[in-house]
XYZ file of C-alpha atoms in Angstrom:
510
model
C 42.656 43.965 -7.373
C 42.197 45.228 -3.822
C 39.907 47.899 -2.306
C 41.430 51.255 -1.255
C 43.838 51.144 1.693
C 43.971 47.336 1.502
C 47.100 45.265 0.913
C 47.741 41.944 -0.726
C 50.571 39.520 -0.085
C 51.869 37.098 -2.692
C 53.731 33.964 -1.676
C 55.785 31.805 -4.018
C 56.558 28.239 -2.994
C 59.541 26.553 -4.643
C 60.930 23.087 -4.028
C 64.566 23.171 -2.887
C 66.494 19.937 -3.193
C 69.764 19.662 -1.290
C 72.788 18.394 -3.143
C 73.288 14.666 -2.961
C 75.937 13.396 -0.501
C 79.364 13.320 -2.020
C 78.562 16.079 -4.543
C 80.827 18.591 -2.791
C 82.573 20.911 -5.190
C 86.269 20.119 -5.557
C 88.277 23.341 -5.600
C 91.655 23.708 -7.311
C 94.745 23.139 -5.155
C 95.453 26.100 -2.934
C 91.934 27.571 -3.279
C 90.090 27.502 0.045
C 86.855 29.144 -1.009
C 85.173 30.874 -3.891
C 82.058 33.011 -4.378
C 78.798 31.192 -4.946
C 77.889 30.840 -8.589
C 74.383 31.231 -9.916
C 74.536 27.627 -11.066
C 75.096 26.593 -7.438
C 72.063 28.524 -6.210
C 69.796 27.851 -9.198
C 70.853 24.408 -10.304
C 70.121 23.966 -13.989
C 70.101 20.180 -13.679
C 67.057 20.352 -11.385
C 64.999 22.524 -13.715
C 62.372 21.433 -16.188
C 62.712 22.661 -19.786
C 60.008 25.250 -19.105
C 61.872 26.541 -16.081
C 65.107 26.785 -18.098
C 63.303 28.787 -20.771
C 61.877 31.102 -18.110
C 65.315 31.587 -16.594
C 66.769 32.441 -20.009
C 64.124 35.138 -20.407
C 64.952 36.481 -16.965
C 68.637 36.527 -17.860
C 67.820 38.532 -21.007
C 65.875 41.006 -18.883
C 68.759 41.272 -16.442
C 71.202 41.845 -19.291
C 68.985 44.655 -20.581
C 68.876 46.292 -17.159
C 72.650 45.980 -16.823
C 73.150 47.382 -20.321
C 71.067 50.432 -19.414
C 73.088 50.894 -16.235
C 76.317 50.454 -18.200
C 75.161 53.173 -20.587
C 74.564 55.454 -17.601
C 78.071 54.754 -16.307
C 79.711 55.332 -19.684
C 77.847 58.580 -20.270
C 78.433 59.642 -16.663
C 82.191 59.037 -16.777
C 82.331 61.081 -19.981
C 81.097 64.114 -18.050
C 84.030 63.659 -15.661
C 86.469 64.103 -18.556
C 85.776 67.646 -19.826
C 87.288 68.956 -23.010
C 88.680 71.896 -21.033
C 91.573 69.617 -20.026
C 92.588 69.096 -23.672
C 94.921 71.169 -25.794
C 93.028 73.842 -27.714
C 93.474 75.233 -31.196
C 96.665 77.239 -31.411
C 98.386 75.298 -28.604
C 101.157 72.795 -29.226
C 99.705 69.291 -29.511
C 96.141 70.413 -30.251
C 94.019 68.281 -32.537
C 93.547 69.593 -36.039
C 92.283 68.762 -39.506
C 90.260 65.559 -39.801
C 90.727 64.700 -36.124
C 88.988 67.921 -35.089
C 86.071 67.159 -37.386
C 85.616 63.653 -35.972
C 85.104 64.569 -32.312
C 82.012 62.813 -30.987
C 81.199 65.363 -28.281
C 82.882 68.763 -28.141
C 82.281 68.952 -24.371
C 84.158 65.680 -23.638
C 87.914 65.121 -23.815
C 89.076 63.638 -27.089
C 91.028 61.077 -25.057
C 88.016 59.730 -23.167
C 87.498 56.714 -25.476
C 91.151 55.750 -24.915
C 90.549 55.583 -21.167
C 87.260 53.730 -21.635
C 88.993 51.195 -23.886
C 91.513 50.337 -21.179
C 88.854 50.215 -18.454
C 86.818 47.692 -20.452
C 89.877 46.029 -22.050
C 88.604 46.569 -25.588
C 89.722 48.468 -28.677
C 89.383 52.244 -28.913
C 86.954 51.876 -31.828
C 84.735 49.590 -29.720
C 84.927 52.011 -26.799
C 84.046 54.947 -29.051
C 81.087 53.041 -30.436
C 79.875 52.148 -26.930
C 80.242 55.775 -25.846
C 78.265 56.935 -28.855
C 75.493 54.395 -28.254
C 75.357 55.235 -24.541
C 75.262 58.990 -25.101
C 72.602 58.588 -27.770
C 70.388 56.515 -25.476
C 70.785 58.761 -22.454
C 70.541 62.166 -24.149
C 68.565 61.681 -27.339
C 66.444 58.541 -26.970
C 64.951 58.634 -23.469
C 62.031 56.356 -24.340
C 64.344 53.693 -25.782
C 66.644 53.880 -22.775
C 63.693 53.590 -20.391
C 62.451 50.484 -22.206
C 65.931 49.014 -21.912
C 66.249 49.929 -18.223
C 62.864 48.357 -17.492
C 63.999 45.117 -19.106
C 61.400 44.705 -21.831
C 63.597 45.886 -24.711
C 66.776 43.845 -25.101
C 70.233 45.367 -25.624
C 70.786 44.201 -29.231
C 67.600 45.965 -30.338
C 68.267 49.070 -28.255
C 71.781 49.171 -29.684
C 70.403 48.844 -33.227
C 68.025 51.757 -32.701
C 70.816 53.858 -31.202
C 73.116 53.009 -34.116
C 70.595 54.320 -36.640
C 69.606 57.399 -34.631
C 73.015 58.222 -33.170
C 76.071 59.694 -34.858
C 74.677 59.477 -38.434
C 71.552 61.402 -37.324
C 73.262 63.767 -34.876
C 71.802 66.842 -36.623
C 68.237 65.513 -36.476
C 65.993 67.520 -34.096
C 64.884 65.847 -30.880
C 61.218 66.113 -31.878
C 61.906 64.076 -35.032
C 63.716 61.393 -33.037
C 60.811 61.228 -30.579
C 58.360 60.695 -33.418
C 60.517 57.858 -34.786
C 60.681 56.258 -31.317
C 56.912 56.459 -30.998
C 56.464 54.412 -34.181
C 59.351 51.994 -33.722
C 59.236 50.980 -30.051
C 55.806 49.297 -30.053
C 57.009 47.031 -32.897
C 60.619 46.556 -31.833
C 60.440 43.276 -29.909
C 58.545 41.557 -32.731
C 61.102 42.354 -35.436
C 64.479 40.907 -36.265
C 67.470 43.219 -35.870
C 67.759 43.647 -39.645
C 64.107 44.486 -40.080
C 64.157 46.770 -37.035
C 67.058 48.789 -38.436
C 65.282 49.007 -41.789
C 62.149 50.274 -40.040
C 64.126 52.928 -38.164
C 65.786 54.119 -41.381
C 62.458 54.239 -43.164
C 60.785 56.219 -40.384
C 63.755 58.601 -40.155
C 63.575 59.288 -43.884
C 59.834 59.716 -43.652
C 60.139 62.141 -40.722
C 62.991 64.244 -42.141
C 63.776 63.556 -45.828
C 66.106 66.557 -46.178
C 68.320 65.332 -43.351
C 68.357 61.852 -44.873
C 69.692 63.256 -48.132
C 72.424 65.135 -46.256
C 73.436 61.929 -44.507
C 73.575 60.109 -47.837
C 75.892 62.708 -49.333
C 78.152 62.591 -46.291
C 78.244 58.783 -46.446
C 79.347 59.032 -50.086
C 82.209 61.326 -49.037
C 83.237 58.751 -46.419
C 83.399 55.928 -48.977
C 86.536 53.817 -48.662
C 88.065 50.388 -49.281
C 89.479 48.396 -46.373
C 91.088 44.988 -45.833
C 91.163 42.752 -42.763
C 92.714 39.364 -42.221
C 90.501 36.321 -41.779
C 93.160 33.732 -40.996
C 94.433 30.797 -43.059
C 96.063 33.211 -45.468
C 92.745 34.793 -46.463
C 91.574 38.378 -46.238
C 88.353 40.298 -46.652
C 88.176 43.261 -49.042
C 85.400 45.623 -48.007
C 84.329 48.568 -50.148
C 81.811 51.168 -48.972
C 80.145 52.888 -51.922
C 76.666 53.844 -53.127
C 74.423 50.787 -53.146
C 73.776 50.942 -56.878
C 77.487 51.015 -57.649
C 78.094 48.138 -55.249
C 75.390 46.135 -57.013
C 76.976 46.885 -60.389
C 80.397 45.701 -59.200
C 78.949 42.465 -57.887
C 76.925 41.886 -61.060
C 79.978 42.450 -63.256
C 82.084 40.015 -61.211
C 79.258 37.487 -61.227
C 78.809 37.696 -65.015
C 82.497 37.058 -65.699
C 82.595 34.272 -63.099
C 79.644 32.474 -64.682
C 81.236 32.821 -68.109
C 84.338 31.080 -66.748
C 82.127 28.410 -65.206
C 80.389 27.755 -68.517
C 83.802 27.534 -70.205
C 84.674 24.617 -67.942
C 86.382 26.183 -64.908
C 85.731 23.779 -62.012
C 86.363 26.210 -59.177
C 83.378 27.164 -56.967
C 81.437 30.164 -58.229
C 82.307 32.202 -55.152
C 86.028 31.641 -55.679
C 85.615 32.627 -59.318
C 83.883 35.881 -58.359
C 86.761 36.687 -56.030
C 89.391 35.942 -58.688
C 87.513 37.933 -61.329
C 87.231 40.970 -59.068
C 90.968 40.888 -58.431
C 91.682 40.704 -62.169
C 89.257 43.502 -63.000
C 90.915 45.817 -60.477
C 94.575 44.967 -61.024
C 94.979 44.196 -64.723
C 94.505 47.757 -65.990
C 97.351 48.830 -63.700
C 99.970 46.253 -64.578
C 102.207 48.873 -66.212
C 102.109 51.291 -63.293
C 105.504 52.338 -61.812
C 106.762 50.531 -58.727
C 105.842 52.073 -55.392
C 107.157 51.861 -51.865
C 106.094 48.667 -50.120
C 106.936 46.910 -46.887
C 106.348 43.241 -46.155
C 107.208 41.674 -42.818
C 107.512 37.904 -42.409
C 108.057 36.203 -39.043
C 108.903 32.509 -39.217
C 111.142 29.890 -37.687
C 113.824 28.343 -39.853
C 112.303 24.934 -39.206
C 108.915 26.026 -40.532
C 110.326 27.368 -43.812
C 112.763 24.488 -44.318
C 110.093 21.904 -43.531
C 107.659 23.503 -45.968
C 110.342 23.560 -48.655
C 111.239 19.889 -48.151
C 107.638 18.712 -47.876
C 108.323 17.164 -44.479
C 105.425 15.354 -42.745
C 103.395 17.809 -40.709
C 105.200 20.756 -42.270
C 103.276 24.000 -42.361
C 101.330 23.452 -39.132
C 103.320 26.118 -37.357
C 101.837 29.463 -38.404
C 103.926 32.149 -40.051
C 103.080 35.813 -39.637
C 102.845 37.880 -42.798
C 102.123 41.506 -41.941
C 100.696 40.314 -38.625
C 98.296 37.714 -40.022
C 98.992 33.976 -39.574
C 99.344 32.010 -42.798
C 100.593 28.488 -43.614
C 104.372 28.138 -43.868
C 104.177 27.005 -47.499
C 102.345 30.187 -48.439
C 104.942 32.282 -46.602
C 107.790 30.557 -48.434
C 106.044 31.116 -51.752
C 105.746 34.801 -50.897
C 109.437 35.027 -50.047
C 110.374 33.330 -53.308
C 108.249 35.762 -55.274
C 109.989 38.689 -53.536
C 113.453 37.241 -54.302
C 114.029 37.090 -50.540
C 114.541 33.320 -50.407
C 116.478 31.682 -53.251
C 119.037 28.907 -53.884
C 121.831 31.335 -52.986
C 120.385 31.997 -49.557
C 118.570 34.998 -48.122
C 119.052 37.998 -50.410
C 117.650 41.502 -50.544
C 114.915 41.948 -53.163
C 115.611 44.033 -56.236
C 115.780 47.739 -55.336
C 115.070 46.843 -51.705
C 116.684 45.997 -48.414
C 116.837 42.951 -46.156
C 117.412 42.844 -42.430
C 117.369 39.999 -39.916
C 116.027 40.165 -36.384
C 117.736 37.947 -33.805
C 115.699 36.941 -30.760
C 116.225 34.790 -27.701
C 114.194 31.684 -26.890
C 111.467 33.813 -25.265
C 111.036 35.989 -28.325
C 112.829 39.048 -26.915
C 114.515 41.027 -29.652
C 118.312 41.020 -29.320
C 119.462 42.742 -32.501
C 118.444 43.858 -35.989
C 121.273 43.409 -38.482
C 121.985 43.085 -42.168
C 123.079 39.724 -43.523
C 126.662 41.015 -43.968
C 126.797 42.314 -40.373
C 125.471 38.995 -39.064
C 128.131 37.055 -40.996
C 130.852 39.374 -39.685
C 129.689 38.968 -36.092
C 129.705 35.183 -36.460
C 133.253 35.199 -37.892
C 134.573 37.417 -35.103
C 132.622 35.687 -32.358
C 130.967 38.956 -31.293
C 127.770 39.206 -29.283
C 124.779 40.906 -30.861
C 122.751 43.459 -28.971
C 120.623 46.589 -29.223
C 122.255 49.741 -30.578
C 123.893 51.911 -27.892
C 122.299 54.988 -26.350
C 123.037 58.356 -27.936
C 123.587 61.660 -26.145
C 120.940 63.637 -27.998
C 117.169 63.880 -28.409
C 116.828 62.335 -31.895
C 117.245 58.529 -32.014
C 119.889 57.084 -34.293
C 118.860 55.224 -37.479
C 119.884 51.943 -35.812
C 117.659 52.714 -32.815
C 114.738 53.438 -35.119
C 115.186 50.118 -36.908
C 115.458 48.227 -33.624
C 112.455 49.855 -31.921
C 110.182 49.549 -34.948
C 111.196 45.937 -35.475
C 110.547 45.162 -31.809
C 107.223 47.005 -31.541
C 105.716 46.453 -35.045
C 102.725 48.647 -34.098
C 101.820 51.503 -31.799
C 102.440 50.168 -28.296
C 99.428 51.765 -26.624
C 97.306 48.813 -25.459
C 94.788 47.830 -28.105
C 96.172 50.063 -30.883
C 97.204 48.369 -34.127
C 98.552 51.299 -36.158
C 101.733 50.152 -37.883
C 105.104 51.184 -36.484
C 106.146 52.611 -39.850
C 103.506 55.296 -39.392
C 104.180 55.882 -35.685
C 106.403 58.274 -33.736
C 109.373 56.969 -31.764
C 108.690 58.421 -28.325
C 110.721 58.664 -25.118
C 108.748 56.828 -22.399
C 110.456 58.994 -19.775
C 110.522 62.380 -21.479
C 113.927 63.545 -22.663
C 113.286 66.890 -20.980
C 112.820 65.031 -17.677
C 116.095 63.115 -17.944
C 114.954 60.180 -20.094
C 117.758 58.692 -22.166
C 117.644 58.237 -25.914
C 118.040 54.503 -25.566
C 116.027 51.584 -26.934
C 115.037 50.701 -23.362
C 113.319 54.114 -23.165
C 111.937 54.357 -26.716
C 108.670 52.929 -27.986
C 106.439 53.397 -31.007
C 103.294 55.445 -30.451
C 100.943 56.603 -33.173
C 100.438 60.343 -33.308
C 97.184 60.156 -31.342
C 98.608 58.145 -28.461
C 101.839 60.160 -28.529
C 99.717 63.248 -27.953
C 97.683 61.446 -25.292
C 100.823 60.475 -23.374
C 102.264 63.972 -23.640
C 99.236 66.174 -23.066
C 96.370 64.198 -21.463
C 96.125 64.450 -17.689
C 96.597 61.535 -15.343
C 97.986 58.896 -17.743
C 101.139 57.030 -16.710
C 103.529 55.066 -18.958
C 106.244 52.772 -17.570
C 108.452 50.464 -19.665
C 110.916 47.736 -18.663
C 114.319 47.397 -20.397
C 113.005 44.575 -22.626
C 110.085 46.657 -23.893
C 107.139 45.634 -21.696
C 104.978 48.766 -21.444
C 102.422 49.386 -18.676
C 99.845 52.115 -19.272
C 97.669 53.279 -16.375
C 94.519 55.330 -16.978
C 93.566 58.402 -14.933
C 91.028 56.196 -13.148
C 93.758 53.788 -12.036
C 93.194 50.892 -14.465
C 96.536 49.408 -15.629
C 96.999 47.601 -18.942
C 100.161 45.861 -20.130
C 101.451 45.966 -23.706
C 104.148 43.454 -24.636
C 106.237 43.502 -27.805
C 104.668 41.018 -30.231
C 106.619 37.835 -29.456
C 107.944 35.650 -32.233
C 107.667 31.854 -32.265
C 109.852 30.093 -29.732
C 111.569 26.764 -30.135
C 114.914 25.082 -30.593
C 115.627 26.820 -33.905
C 116.669 30.411 -34.264
C 113.729 32.572 -35.214
C 114.627 35.136 -37.854
C 112.367 37.931 -38.911
C 112.739 38.668 -42.589
C 111.972 42.264 -43.446
C 111.757 42.661 -47.194
C 111.279 46.142 -48.541
C 110.899 47.006 -52.216
C 111.079 50.702 -52.986
C 110.815 52.901 -56.004
C 114.182 54.180 -57.220
C 112.733 57.666 -57.391
C 111.404 57.661 -53.807
C 113.956 56.309 -51.340
C 112.252 57.499 -48.171
C 110.236 54.954 -46.134
C 106.782 55.786 -44.792
C 105.479 58.069 -43.447
C 107.597 60.137 -45.912
């Protein structure tokens, strides 16, 4: 403490040790210089454990400050992308139905998260979530943002608070949110993330029980079941439902699994729960009529043949089944079950079709043909190639097969919507002279098709072999390459096995 109009000066003395002789940093060949790294200026090897711990705390504070600044940038850039630039109701290409109901901010362009995703090189869902968190902190939780910007509240906890008080609580009055902040913030740094989120939910319910009940009913309407690949041929089934129902499902699966265990089944209890759940869901529907299905397998001949023969090391090369890597033996088993691989050679499954994709050694798609067409081309010594261009707007069926086989998904960077549900779009618009040719056609989901056509400032350029470059209105380019198949000495066929109902011959999206 100092008297009025007096000043104090603080001096910190730190020991600086020069690097030992001969410790010069060796740069890679051709690199003459590089920026100084923090580790060069603050050498970790010279610090005591206490100093390292202090530095880690300072890093956490710096990350919090940067996160607050990042939130400002994200929210600020959103204001530069007004919704007035979008297509409005009644205009061609305007959003409608569920899309219109899911807009995060009516004042911001619906395509803003797509631009943010390419700027940060992340998925659109991640960009949307970051935008929502940032907007929530800046507009609705000023005290939480200030604590983050000052460095005493870390980003994971600020993000957790914003997640609970953001989009799900968007109808909650500002005064209610302020009262929740007043209770939560003083306790935030002393709680785990799980306990902090529970505290926020509890205080939100306590402050506005009617709104909490509305959110619960909306969450029930949004209930769904999803699947994601985990690698090694495994997947995760995730079901969102009321908590009591979820508990009942788990208890039922657990009871059956333990009964199997007591009967002598030696499998782990977790594996038994998983198997029981599958049986409980699928067995009642065994007599249901066949439905349209599409399975895509990408594998080298060597991988499948080696797995079949039990060769040493066989199965190490991954095989893609619907985009997820699985062991080669599992892929061959799948093909056998679909009647796509049998002693007589590759055959179409019952009531289905079979096509083969021929690629070069770099994985570029050369042709998509039936087995009969491939045999005929081999007999006649003909070259295989993409289908020819057509002098009309609508692509030919052969062009559709080729482009969807090449692209597999929507080609907008970061989008994983399947090609079977996507539009086949002219990269250079047909009205502007773009040819209806595979070198000018790519798969875009309906959202990104609309973005390319109607959003301002986006630029799409594609090379003849399908490499697509998308540039945002802010000048950030991202490259999307056709998913490459395995390369090697063997030919790499893609086996597309499709089993359809006799009464519904049309493929998705119908």
